[in-house]
Amino acid sequence: PILVEDLGMSLAAAGLVGTALALGMVTASVAAPRAVRALGRDRVMKVGLVVAAASLVGMVLVPLVASGSVAFGIILGLVWVCATGGGSVLNASTARLSEAHPEHSARVITEANAAAAWVGLFSPLIRKTSRSRLKAPSGRRPSGRRSGGPTWACSTARSRASSARRSPPPRAWSR
């Protein structure tokens, strides 16, 4: 729903994004054990973080080089890569938590998952709350200035002082 509401995507396109995420997690689940045996947990975590970060940067840069369905296809591929890197980090960090807390590994992993779930649950709410604060009432900017800015305020003060005419009201601020 967030992709549909905020970005205006169709339900089918949003479903493809979810599918790319799921395929990335499956890829990470299959590849991570082999990667951990070959590289070790710490390296897998570092490589996974770099892969996820690089793919996120790539997603931001895609609109500069492509548009339309080509850009969407590239972004879907990058979502898959990002989920693969993130899934590798998740798998390796879970094993690292279990190794670091052998007597309480189940509790520690459950608490880490609960913390991640709370972040995932509340981040859209925080985003919507901060966005609603930006919608200022009746022609006012969030900073408290009138919509026309300081120039409008100065010209209004001058025109009121010099004549009885009033300057036109400011346009309503929009995002």
Tab-separated table of C-alpha atoms in Angstrom:
chain	number	residue	atom	x	y	z
A	1	PRO	CA	0.000	0.000	0.000
A	2	ILE	CA	2.841	2.466	0.681
A	3	LEU	CA	4.227	2.081	-2.840
A	4	VAL	CA	0.762	2.475	-4.315
A	5	GLU	CA	-0.219	5.485	-2.185
A	6	ASP	CA	3.061	7.400	-2.074
A	7	LEU	CA	4.528	6.612	-5.490
A	8	GLY	CA	1.356	6.018	-7.472
A	9	MET	CA	2.432	2.535	-8.540
A	10	SER	CA	-0.057	-0.016	-9.709
A	11	LEU	CA	-0.722	-2.990	-7.472
A	12	ALA	CA	1.015	-5.237	-10.017
A	13	ALA	CA	4.191	-3.118	-9.987
A	14	ALA	CA	4.192	-3.012	-6.186
A	15	GLY	CA	3.770	-6.785	-6.182
A	16	LEU	CA	6.811	-7.140	-8.429
A	17	VAL	CA	8.865	-5.120	-5.951
A	18	GLY	CA	7.741	-7.459	-3.159
A	19	THR	CA	8.604	-10.452	-5.327
A	20	ALA	CA	12.096	-9.070	-6.001
A	21	LEU	CA	12.591	-8.644	-2.251
A	22	ALA	CA	11.467	-12.204	-1.577
A	23	LEU	CA	13.699	-13.622	-4.320
A	24	GLY	CA	16.651	-11.726	-2.893
A	25	MET	CA	16.048	-13.190	0.555
A	26	VAL	CA	15.770	-16.694	-0.940
A	27	THR	CA	18.990	-16.127	-2.875
A	28	ALA	CA	20.714	-14.998	0.316
A	29	SER	CA	19.418	-18.035	2.203
A	30	VAL	CA	20.848	-20.355	-0.418
A	31	ALA	CA	24.134	-18.505	-0.982
A	32	ALA	CA	24.977	-17.293	2.533
A	33	PRO	CA	26.025	-20.657	4.027
A	34	ARG	CA	28.471	-21.236	1.186
A	35	ALA	CA	29.739	-17.690	1.436
A	36	VAL	CA	30.219	-18.004	5.207
A	37	ARG	CA	32.230	-21.205	4.747
A	38	ALA	CA	34.381	-19.551	2.089
A	39	LEU	CA	34.813	-16.055	3.562
A	40	GLY	CA	33.766	-16.189	7.206
A	41	ARG	CA	30.872	-14.434	8.928
A	42	ASP	CA	32.540	-11.057	9.335
A	43	ARG	CA	33.470	-10.774	5.676
A	44	VAL	CA	30.021	-11.914	4.565
A	45	MET	CA	28.467	-9.232	6.758
A	46	LYS	CA	30.796	-6.544	5.376
A	47	VAL	CA	30.307	-7.626	1.769
A	48	GLY	CA	26.543	-7.832	2.276
A	49	LEU	CA	26.456	-4.306	3.691
A	50	VAL	CA	28.532	-2.972	0.801
A	51	VAL	CA	26.324	-4.764	-1.742
A	52	ALA	CA	23.141	-3.433	-0.119
A	53	ALA	CA	24.501	0.114	0.102
A	54	ALA	CA	25.793	0.081	-3.480
A	55	SER	CA	22.470	-1.179	-4.797
A	56	LEU	CA	20.622	1.547	-2.885
A	57	VAL	CA	22.905	4.159	-4.435
A	58	GLY	CA	22.250	2.545	-7.802
A	59	MET	CA	18.492	2.837	-7.274
A	60	VAL	CA	18.877	6.550	-6.632
A	61	LEU	CA	20.978	7.000	-9.780
A	62	VAL	CA	18.801	4.942	-12.152
A	63	PRO	CA	16.505	7.864	-13.100
A	64	LEU	CA	19.562	9.733	-14.383
A	65	VAL	CA	20.316	7.079	-17.011
A	66	ALA	CA	16.987	5.412	-17.805
A	67	SER	CA	13.264	6.008	-17.674
A	68	GLY	CA	9.990	4.157	-17.963
A	69	SER	CA	9.866	0.386	-17.959
A	70	VAL	CA	13.638	0.106	-18.503
A	71	ALA	CA	14.272	2.054	-15.297
A	72	PHE	CA	11.691	-0.036	-13.458
A	73	GLY	CA	13.381	-3.254	-14.631
A	74	ILE	CA	16.779	-1.999	-13.494
A	75	ILE	CA	15.350	-0.977	-10.134
A	76	LEU	CA	13.735	-4.417	-9.717
A	77	GLY	CA	17.123	-6.016	-10.336
A	78	LEU	CA	18.733	-3.692	-7.826
A	79	VAL	CA	16.014	-4.482	-5.277
A	80	TRP	CA	16.877	-8.161	-5.718
A	81	VAL	CA	20.605	-7.407	-5.263
A	82	CYS	CA	19.897	-5.249	-2.202
A	83	ALA	CA	17.721	-7.943	-0.620
A	84	THR	CA	20.404	-10.543	-1.327
A	85	GLY	CA	23.043	-8.414	0.398
A	86	GLY	CA	20.727	-7.553	3.275
A	87	GLY	CA	19.657	-11.172	3.658
A	88	SER	CA	23.289	-12.235	3.824
A	89	VAL	CA	23.865	-9.703	6.598
A	90	LEU	CA	20.780	-10.977	8.393
A	91	ASN	CA	21.879	-14.611	8.172
A	92	ALA	CA	25.420	-13.880	9.291
A	93	SER	CA	24.351	-11.570	12.123
A	94	THR	CA	21.885	-14.137	13.456
A	95	ALA	CA	24.653	-16.706	13.579
A	96	ARG	CA	26.962	-14.138	15.192
A	97	LEU	CA	24.370	-13.388	17.897
A	98	SER	CA	23.927	-17.084	18.573
A	99	GLU	CA	27.675	-17.556	18.835
A	100	ALA	CA	28.146	-14.535	21.125
A	101	HIS	CA	25.334	-15.548	23.522
A	102	PRO	CA	25.332	-19.356	23.625
A	103	GLU	CA	23.204	-19.756	26.758
A	104	HIS	CA	20.622	-17.137	25.777
A	105	SER	CA	20.804	-17.281	21.985
A	106	ALA	CA	17.083	-17.884	21.459
A	107	ARG	CA	16.146	-14.901	23.632
A	108	VAL	CA	18.752	-12.594	22.076
A	109	ILE	CA	17.733	-13.470	18.515
A	110	THR	CA	14.059	-13.046	19.387
A	111	GLU	CA	14.748	-9.629	20.932
A	112	ALA	CA	16.749	-8.557	17.878
A	113	ASN	CA	13.921	-9.669	15.583
A	114	ALA	CA	11.374	-7.862	17.764
A	115	ALA	CA	13.420	-4.652	17.625
A	116	ALA	CA	13.669	-4.924	13.828
A	117	ALA	CA	9.926	-5.589	13.589
A	118	TRP	CA	9.146	-2.488	15.656
A	119	VAL	CA	11.377	-0.388	13.411
A	120	GLY	CA	9.646	-1.801	10.353
A	121	LEU	CA	6.238	-1.250	11.890
A	122	PHE	CA	6.745	2.336	13.018
A	123	SER	CA	8.942	3.750	10.247
A	124	PRO	CA	5.998	4.302	7.854
A	125	LEU	CA	4.043	5.933	10.678
A	126	ILE	CA	6.929	8.249	11.522
A	127	ARG	CA	7.270	9.118	7.848
A	128	LYS	CA	3.581	9.961	7.543
A	129	THR	CA	3.664	12.000	10.745
A	130	SER	CA	6.655	14.037	9.611
A	131	ARG	CA	5.053	14.542	6.212
A	132	SER	CA	1.818	15.789	7.792
A	133	ARG	CA	3.789	18.316	9.834
A	134	LEU	CA	5.160	19.743	6.609
A	135	LYS	CA	1.671	20.555	5.386
A	136	ALA	CA	1.328	24.015	6.846
A	137	PRO	CA	-2.121	25.566	7.313
A	138	SER	CA	-3.389	28.482	5.232
A	139	GLY	CA	-0.402	29.839	3.394
A	140	ARG	CA	2.242	29.418	6.082
A	141	ARG	CA	5.522	27.638	5.705
A	142	PRO	CA	6.768	25.246	8.365
A	143	SER	CA	9.391	27.828	9.287
A	144	GLY	CA	6.636	30.261	10.241
A	145	ARG	CA	7.204	32.694	7.375
A	146	ARG	CA	4.464	33.663	4.993
A	147	SER	CA	4.449	31.820	1.677
A	148	GLY	CA	5.892	34.694	-0.262
A	149	GLY	CA	8.978	34.741	1.915
A	150	PRO	CA	10.769	37.827	3.194
A	151	THR	CA	10.388	39.660	-0.117
A	152	TRP	CA	6.610	39.489	0.107
A	153	ALA	CA	6.652	40.672	3.726
A	154	CYS	CA	8.886	43.655	2.906
A	155	SER	CA	6.852	44.664	-0.125
A	156	THR	CA	3.644	44.366	1.902
A	157	ALA	CA	5.005	46.590	4.644
A	158	ARG	CA	6.169	49.185	2.089
A	159	SER	CA	2.907	49.180	0.177
A	160	ARG	CA	0.838	49.546	3.336
A	161	ALA	CA	2.998	52.403	4.494
A	162	SER	CA	3.001	54.219	1.160
A	163	SER	CA	-0.622	53.780	0.146
A	164	ALA	CA	-3.908	52.299	1.195
A	165	ARG	CA	-3.664	49.556	-1.423
A	166	ARG	CA	-2.936	46.074	-0.226
A	167	SER	CA	-0.713	43.620	-2.018
A	168	PRO	CA	-2.313	40.395	-3.213
A	169	PRO	CA	-2.554	37.560	-0.686
A	170	PRO	CA	0.196	34.959	-0.849
A	171	ARG	CA	-0.316	31.675	-2.657
A	172	ALA	CA	-0.876	28.645	-0.461
A	173	TRP	CA	2.268	26.664	0.235
A	174	SER	CA	2.338	23.187	-1.268
A	175	ARG	CA	4.891	20.461	-1.038
